[in-house]
Short mmCIF file of C-alpha atoms in Angstrom, two decimals:
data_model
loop_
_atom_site.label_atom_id
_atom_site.label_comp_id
_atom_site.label_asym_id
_atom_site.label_seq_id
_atom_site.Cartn_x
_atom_site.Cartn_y
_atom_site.Cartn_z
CA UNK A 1 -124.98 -76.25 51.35
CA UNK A 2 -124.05 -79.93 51.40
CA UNK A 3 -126.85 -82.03 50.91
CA UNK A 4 -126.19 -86.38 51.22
CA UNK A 5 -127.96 -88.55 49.14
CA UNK A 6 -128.11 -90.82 52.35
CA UNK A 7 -125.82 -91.03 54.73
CA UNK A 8 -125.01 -94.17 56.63
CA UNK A 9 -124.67 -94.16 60.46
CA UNK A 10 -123.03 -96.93 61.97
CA UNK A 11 -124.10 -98.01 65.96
CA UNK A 12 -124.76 -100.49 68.71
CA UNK A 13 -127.94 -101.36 69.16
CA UNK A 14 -128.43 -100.59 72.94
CA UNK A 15 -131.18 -97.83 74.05
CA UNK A 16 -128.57 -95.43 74.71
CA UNK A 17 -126.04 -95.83 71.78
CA UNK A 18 -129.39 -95.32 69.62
CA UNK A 19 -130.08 -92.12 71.55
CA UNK A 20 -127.32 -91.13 70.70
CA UNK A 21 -126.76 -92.10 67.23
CA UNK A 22 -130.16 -89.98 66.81
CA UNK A 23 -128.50 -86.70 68.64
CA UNK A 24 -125.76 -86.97 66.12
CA UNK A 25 -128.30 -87.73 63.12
CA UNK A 26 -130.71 -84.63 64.41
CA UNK A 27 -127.63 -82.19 64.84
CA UNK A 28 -126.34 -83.18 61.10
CA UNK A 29 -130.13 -82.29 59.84
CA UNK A 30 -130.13 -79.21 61.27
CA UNK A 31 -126.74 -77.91 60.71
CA UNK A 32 -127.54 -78.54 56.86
CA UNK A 33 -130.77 -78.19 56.24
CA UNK A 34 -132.02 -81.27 55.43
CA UNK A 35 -134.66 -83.98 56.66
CA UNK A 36 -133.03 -86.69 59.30
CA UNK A 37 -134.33 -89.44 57.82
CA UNK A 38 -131.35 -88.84 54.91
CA UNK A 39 -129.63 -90.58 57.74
CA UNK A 40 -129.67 -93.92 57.71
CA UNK A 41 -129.01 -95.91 61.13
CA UNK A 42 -127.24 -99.00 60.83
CA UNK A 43 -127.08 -101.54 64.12
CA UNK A 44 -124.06 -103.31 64.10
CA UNK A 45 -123.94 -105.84 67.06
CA UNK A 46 -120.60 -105.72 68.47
CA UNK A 47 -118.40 -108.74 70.21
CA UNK A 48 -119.03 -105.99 73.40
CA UNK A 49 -122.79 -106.95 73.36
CA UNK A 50 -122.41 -110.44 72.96
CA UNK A 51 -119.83 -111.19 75.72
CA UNK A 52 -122.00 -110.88 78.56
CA UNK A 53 -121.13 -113.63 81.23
CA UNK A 54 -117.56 -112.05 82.14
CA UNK A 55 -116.05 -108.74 82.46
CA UNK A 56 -114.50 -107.49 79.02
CA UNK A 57 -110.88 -106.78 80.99
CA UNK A 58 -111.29 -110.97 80.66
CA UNK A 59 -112.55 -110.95 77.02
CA UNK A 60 -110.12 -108.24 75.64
CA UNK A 61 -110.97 -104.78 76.40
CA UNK A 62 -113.17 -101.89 75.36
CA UNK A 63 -112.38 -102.38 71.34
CA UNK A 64 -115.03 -105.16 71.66
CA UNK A 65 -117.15 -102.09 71.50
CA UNK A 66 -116.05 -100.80 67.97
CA UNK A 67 -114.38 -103.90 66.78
CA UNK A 68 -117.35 -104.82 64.17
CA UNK A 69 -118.39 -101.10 63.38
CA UNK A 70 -114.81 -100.07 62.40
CA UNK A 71 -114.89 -103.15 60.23
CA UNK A 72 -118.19 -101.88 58.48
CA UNK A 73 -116.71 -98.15 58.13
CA UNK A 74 -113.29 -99.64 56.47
CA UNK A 75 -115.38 -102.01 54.38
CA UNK A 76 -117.87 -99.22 53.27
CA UNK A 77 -120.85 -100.49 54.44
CA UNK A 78 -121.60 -96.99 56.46
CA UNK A 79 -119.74 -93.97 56.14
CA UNK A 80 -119.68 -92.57 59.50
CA UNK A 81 -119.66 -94.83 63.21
CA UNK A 82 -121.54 -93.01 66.66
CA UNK A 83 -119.19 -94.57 69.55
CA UNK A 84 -119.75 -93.33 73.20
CA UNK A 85 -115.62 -91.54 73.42
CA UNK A 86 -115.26 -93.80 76.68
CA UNK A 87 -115.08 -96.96 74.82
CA UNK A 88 -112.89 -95.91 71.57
CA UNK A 89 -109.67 -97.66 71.88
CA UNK A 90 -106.26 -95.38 71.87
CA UNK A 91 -105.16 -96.50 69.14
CA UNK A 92 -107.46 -96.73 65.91
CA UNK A 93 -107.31 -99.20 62.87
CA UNK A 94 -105.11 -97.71 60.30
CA UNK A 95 -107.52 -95.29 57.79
CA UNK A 96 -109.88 -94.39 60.64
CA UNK A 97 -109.87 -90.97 62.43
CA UNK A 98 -111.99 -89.56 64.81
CA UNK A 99 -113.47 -86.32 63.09
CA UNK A 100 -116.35 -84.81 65.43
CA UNK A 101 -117.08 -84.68 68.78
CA UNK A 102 -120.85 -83.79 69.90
CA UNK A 103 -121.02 -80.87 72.76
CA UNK A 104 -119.96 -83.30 76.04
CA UNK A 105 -122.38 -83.87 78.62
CA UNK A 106 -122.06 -83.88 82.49
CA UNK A 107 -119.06 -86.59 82.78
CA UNK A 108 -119.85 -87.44 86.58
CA UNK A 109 -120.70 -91.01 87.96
CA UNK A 110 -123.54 -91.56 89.97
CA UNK A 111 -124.20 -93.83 92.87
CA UNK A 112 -127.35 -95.68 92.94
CA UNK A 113 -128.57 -98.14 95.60
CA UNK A 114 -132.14 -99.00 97.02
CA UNK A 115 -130.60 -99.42 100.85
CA UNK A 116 -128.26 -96.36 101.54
CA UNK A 117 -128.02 -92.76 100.12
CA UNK A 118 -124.10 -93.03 99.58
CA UNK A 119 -120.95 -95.12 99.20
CA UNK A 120 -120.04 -94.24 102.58
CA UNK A 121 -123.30 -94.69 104.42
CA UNK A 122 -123.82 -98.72 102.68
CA UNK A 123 -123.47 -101.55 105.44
CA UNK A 124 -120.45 -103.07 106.58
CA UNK A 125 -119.19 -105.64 103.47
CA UNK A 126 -122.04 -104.55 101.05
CA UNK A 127 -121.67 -105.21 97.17
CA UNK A 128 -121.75 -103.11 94.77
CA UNK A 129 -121.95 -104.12 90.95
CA UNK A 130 -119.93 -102.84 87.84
CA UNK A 131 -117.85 -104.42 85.08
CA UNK A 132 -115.74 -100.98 85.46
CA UNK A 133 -112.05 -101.65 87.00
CA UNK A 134 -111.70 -97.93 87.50
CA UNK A 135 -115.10 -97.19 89.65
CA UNK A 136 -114.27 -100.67 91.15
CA UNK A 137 -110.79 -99.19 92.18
CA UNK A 138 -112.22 -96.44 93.51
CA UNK A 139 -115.04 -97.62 95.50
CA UNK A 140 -112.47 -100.00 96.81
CA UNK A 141 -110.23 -96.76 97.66
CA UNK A 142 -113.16 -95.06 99.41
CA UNK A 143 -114.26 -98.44 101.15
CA UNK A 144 -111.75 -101.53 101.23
CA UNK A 145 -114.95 -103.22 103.14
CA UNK A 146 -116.94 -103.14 100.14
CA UNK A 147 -117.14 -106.30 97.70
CA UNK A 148 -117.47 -105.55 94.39
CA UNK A 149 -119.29 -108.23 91.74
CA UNK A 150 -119.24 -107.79 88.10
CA UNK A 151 -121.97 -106.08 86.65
CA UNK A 152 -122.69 -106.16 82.57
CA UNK A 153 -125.25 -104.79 80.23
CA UNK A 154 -127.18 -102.13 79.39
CA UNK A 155 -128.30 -99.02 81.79
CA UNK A 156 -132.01 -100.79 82.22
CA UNK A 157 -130.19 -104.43 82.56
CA UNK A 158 -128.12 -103.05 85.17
CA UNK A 159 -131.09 -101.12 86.82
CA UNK A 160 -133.19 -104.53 86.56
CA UNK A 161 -130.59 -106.42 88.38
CA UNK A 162 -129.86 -103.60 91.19
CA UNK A 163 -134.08 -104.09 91.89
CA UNK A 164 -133.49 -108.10 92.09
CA UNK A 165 -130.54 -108.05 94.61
CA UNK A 166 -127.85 -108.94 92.77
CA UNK A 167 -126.04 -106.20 94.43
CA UNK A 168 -126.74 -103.26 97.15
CA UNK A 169 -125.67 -100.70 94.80
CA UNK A 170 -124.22 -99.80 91.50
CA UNK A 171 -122.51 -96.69 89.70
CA UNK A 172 -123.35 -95.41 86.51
CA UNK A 173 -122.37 -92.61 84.28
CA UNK A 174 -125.14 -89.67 84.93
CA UNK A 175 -124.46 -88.54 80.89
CA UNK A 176 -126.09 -91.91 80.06
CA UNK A 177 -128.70 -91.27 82.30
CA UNK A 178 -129.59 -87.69 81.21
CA UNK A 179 -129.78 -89.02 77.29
CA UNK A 180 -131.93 -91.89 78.52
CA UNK A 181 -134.55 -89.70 80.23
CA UNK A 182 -133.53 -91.92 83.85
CA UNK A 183 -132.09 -89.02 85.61
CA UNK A 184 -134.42 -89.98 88.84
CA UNK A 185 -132.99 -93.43 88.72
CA UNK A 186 -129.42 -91.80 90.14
CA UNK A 187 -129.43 -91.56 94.10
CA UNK A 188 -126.45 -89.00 94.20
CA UNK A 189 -124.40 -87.91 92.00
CA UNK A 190 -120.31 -88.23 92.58
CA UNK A 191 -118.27 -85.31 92.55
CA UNK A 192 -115.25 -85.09 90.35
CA UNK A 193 -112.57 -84.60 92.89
CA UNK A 194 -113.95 -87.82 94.74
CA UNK A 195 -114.43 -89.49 91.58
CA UNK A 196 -112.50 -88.97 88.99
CA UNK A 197 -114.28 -89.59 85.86
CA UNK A 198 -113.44 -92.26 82.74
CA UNK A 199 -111.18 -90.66 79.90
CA UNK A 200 -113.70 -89.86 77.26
CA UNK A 201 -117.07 -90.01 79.55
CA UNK A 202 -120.08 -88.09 78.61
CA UNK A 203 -118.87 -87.17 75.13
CA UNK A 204 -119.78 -88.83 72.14
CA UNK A 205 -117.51 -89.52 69.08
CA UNK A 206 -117.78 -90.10 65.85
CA UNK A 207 -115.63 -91.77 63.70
CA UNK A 208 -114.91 -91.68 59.74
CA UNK A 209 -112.84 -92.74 57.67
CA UNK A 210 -109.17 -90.51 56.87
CA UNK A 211 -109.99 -90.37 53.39
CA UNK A 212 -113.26 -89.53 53.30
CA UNK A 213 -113.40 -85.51 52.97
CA UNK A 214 -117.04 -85.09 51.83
CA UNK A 215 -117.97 -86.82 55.19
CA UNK A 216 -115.29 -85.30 57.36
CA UNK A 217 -116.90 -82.10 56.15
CA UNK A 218 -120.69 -82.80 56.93
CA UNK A 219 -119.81 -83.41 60.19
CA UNK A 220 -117.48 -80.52 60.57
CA UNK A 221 -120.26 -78.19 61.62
CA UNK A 222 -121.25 -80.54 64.58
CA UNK A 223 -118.31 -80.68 65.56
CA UNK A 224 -117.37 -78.90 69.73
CA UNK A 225 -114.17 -77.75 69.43
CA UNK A 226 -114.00 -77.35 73.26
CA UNK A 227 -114.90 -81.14 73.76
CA UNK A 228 -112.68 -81.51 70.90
CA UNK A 229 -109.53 -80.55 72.66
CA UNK A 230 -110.35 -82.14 76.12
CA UNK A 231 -110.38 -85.41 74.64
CA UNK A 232 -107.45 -84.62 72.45
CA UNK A 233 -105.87 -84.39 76.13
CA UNK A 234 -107.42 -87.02 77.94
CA UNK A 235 -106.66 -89.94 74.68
CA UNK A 236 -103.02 -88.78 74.38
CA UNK A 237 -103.10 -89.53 78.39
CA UNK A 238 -104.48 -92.80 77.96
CA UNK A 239 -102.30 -93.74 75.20
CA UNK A 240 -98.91 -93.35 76.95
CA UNK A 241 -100.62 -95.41 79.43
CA UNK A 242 -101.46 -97.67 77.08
CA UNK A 243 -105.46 -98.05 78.95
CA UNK A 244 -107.48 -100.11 78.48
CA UNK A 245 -110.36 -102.03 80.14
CA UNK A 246 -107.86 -104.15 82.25
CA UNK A 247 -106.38 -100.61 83.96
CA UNK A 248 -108.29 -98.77 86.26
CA UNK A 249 -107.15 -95.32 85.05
CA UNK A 250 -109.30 -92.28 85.12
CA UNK A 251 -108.72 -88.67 83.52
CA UNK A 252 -110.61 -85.42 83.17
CA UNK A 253 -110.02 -82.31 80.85
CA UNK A 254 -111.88 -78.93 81.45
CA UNK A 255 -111.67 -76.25 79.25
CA UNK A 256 -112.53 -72.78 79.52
CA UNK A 257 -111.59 -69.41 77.65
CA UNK A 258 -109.06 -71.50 75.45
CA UNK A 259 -107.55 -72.53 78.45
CA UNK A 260 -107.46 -76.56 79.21
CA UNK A 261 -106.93 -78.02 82.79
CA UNK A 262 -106.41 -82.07 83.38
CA UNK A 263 -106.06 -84.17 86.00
CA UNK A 264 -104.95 -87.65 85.94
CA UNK A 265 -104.98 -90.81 87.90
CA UNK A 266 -103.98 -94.16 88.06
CA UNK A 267 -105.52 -96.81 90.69
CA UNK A 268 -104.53 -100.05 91.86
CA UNK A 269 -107.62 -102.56 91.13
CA UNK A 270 -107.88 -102.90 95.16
CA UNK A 271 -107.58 -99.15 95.29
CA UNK A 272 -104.76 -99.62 97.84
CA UNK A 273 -102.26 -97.22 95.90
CA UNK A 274 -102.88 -94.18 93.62
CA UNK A 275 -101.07 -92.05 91.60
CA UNK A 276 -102.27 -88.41 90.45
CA UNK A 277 -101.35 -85.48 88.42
CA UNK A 278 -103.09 -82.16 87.44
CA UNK A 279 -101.55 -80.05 84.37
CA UNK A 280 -102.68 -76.77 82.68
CA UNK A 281 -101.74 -75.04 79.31
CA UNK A 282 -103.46 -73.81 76.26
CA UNK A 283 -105.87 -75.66 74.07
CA UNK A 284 -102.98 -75.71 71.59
CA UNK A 285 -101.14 -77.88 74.43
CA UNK A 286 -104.09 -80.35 74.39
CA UNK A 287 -102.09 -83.04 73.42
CA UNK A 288 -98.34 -82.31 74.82
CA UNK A 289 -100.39 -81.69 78.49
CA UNK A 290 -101.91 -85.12 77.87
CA UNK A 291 -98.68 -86.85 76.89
CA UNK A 292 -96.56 -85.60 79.76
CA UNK A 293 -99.15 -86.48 82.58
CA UNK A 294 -99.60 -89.85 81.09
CA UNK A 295 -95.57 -90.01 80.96
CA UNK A 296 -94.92 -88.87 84.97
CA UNK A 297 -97.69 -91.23 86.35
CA UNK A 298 -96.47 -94.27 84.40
CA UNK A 299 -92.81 -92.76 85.86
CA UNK A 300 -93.67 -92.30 89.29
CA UNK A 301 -95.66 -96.24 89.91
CA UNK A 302 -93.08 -98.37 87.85
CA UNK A 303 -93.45 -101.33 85.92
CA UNK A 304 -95.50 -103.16 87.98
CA UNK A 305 -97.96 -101.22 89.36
CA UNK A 306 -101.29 -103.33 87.55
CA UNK A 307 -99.24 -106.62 87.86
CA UNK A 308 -101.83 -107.73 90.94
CA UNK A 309 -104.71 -107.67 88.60
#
């Protein structure tokens, strides 16, 4: 049995990145046998959390996330960083590797508004808040009436400002929910073939350093290899894509009796134009099935397809 003399746990500080920092930190207890509190959690506040007054396509993207805690795990200030998969960037600072993946939770959006029960049944020109370009793209897809305002902060912050008007509805990702305890906050949940859901969403990462094998093998038990090879799928689509917070792309990987299905899409902010592909292959494929999905989209809308935003 492995046993750590303590552990270090890097994570933002939100309510929901320490949720889940915890799952991890429980899951590592019990796999080995020892007491959680070996597991040290360390709050790192990230650029992400700081930049509030402008949506982070503006600031520079999702690594404003993990910026600061990949700093900490190169530096060896913690040995291990808890990221939500959705905000990891495709490509990771040289020495880091994402070694676990926790079992993924329901990846579906949900819609949540105090004056209608859906997107299609809000008023005529209603707004609905997110800092997301892909659920902005695809509320605009389902409703070019609707306006859409930027929407930043936490899961509460957001629910706060929904109850104060700043907008008639919002959408948020029901795993967040679910690990918060807010399930009843959601008004309907969004079906994936509507809604296609953010590469990564609902499963949570966690990220060591290459060289670090006594680590890379405490978390080995926790690792879900199913989860494992969806996301293997869904990152190698993003990175021929090259996504990022400033490209409204969404992409989903099932998989079932080592069998993996995907489907991919790319939006136009204004959701005016949208490209998709499916694939299906092995879990062995994970990556190839990723790659070549990634490769035809980018192939079939051209150079220019984000230039409008």
């Amino acid at each position: 049995m492995l046993r750590p003399s303590t552990l270090r746990l890097g994570t933002r500080g939100s309510p929901l990145a320490l949720a889940q920092a915890r799952m991890v930190r429980q899951a590592l207890a019990a796999a080995h046998g020892f007491d959680a509190e070996q597991v040290e959690i360390t709050v790192i506040r990230t650029s992400g959390d700081r930049i509030q007054d402008r949506p982070l396509s503006e600031a520079g993207g999702k690594g404003l996330f993990t910026k600061e805690i990949e700093e900490a795990l190169i530096g060896g200030s913690i040995d291990f960083a808890v990221h939500s998969s959705k905000d990891m960037p495709t490509v990771l600072p040289a020495g880091l590797v994402l070694s676990a993946f926790m079992e993924r939770e329901d990846p579906r959006d949900v819609f949540i508004s105090r004056k209608a029960k859906s997107i299609a049944e809000l008023p005529q020109g209603a707004t609905v808040g997110t800092a997301s370009l892909r659920r902005q793209a695809l509320v605009k897809r389902l409703r070019p009436d609707l306006k859409v305002v930027s929407l930043r902060g936490n899961v509460e912050t957001r629910l706060r400002r929904l109850d104060e008007g700043v907008a008639d509805a919002t959408l948020l990702a029901l795993a967040g929910l679910k690990r918060l305890g807010l399930v009843e906050a959601a008004t309907a949940v969004l079906g994936i073939d509507d809604f296609l859901p953010a590469v990564g969403q609902g499963a949570i990462g966690i990220e060591t350093r290459a060289d670090d094998a006594h680590t890379r093998q405490m978390l080995a038990p926790i690792n879900h290899a199913d989860t494992a090879h969806a996301l293997a799928c869904e990152r190698a689509f993003l990175a021929v894509l090259d996504g990022s917070c400033r490209t409204p792309i969404a992409g989903h990987a099932t998989v079932s009796g080592g069998l993996i299905r995907f489907r991919g899409m790319i939006v136009k902010p204004d959701g005016s134009e949208a490209f998709e592909t499916k694939r299906e292959g092995t879990v062995h494929d994970a990556v190839r099935l990723g790659t070549d999905a990634g490769a035809e989209l980018k192939s079939l809308a051209g150079p220019d397809f984000f230039a409008a935003h």
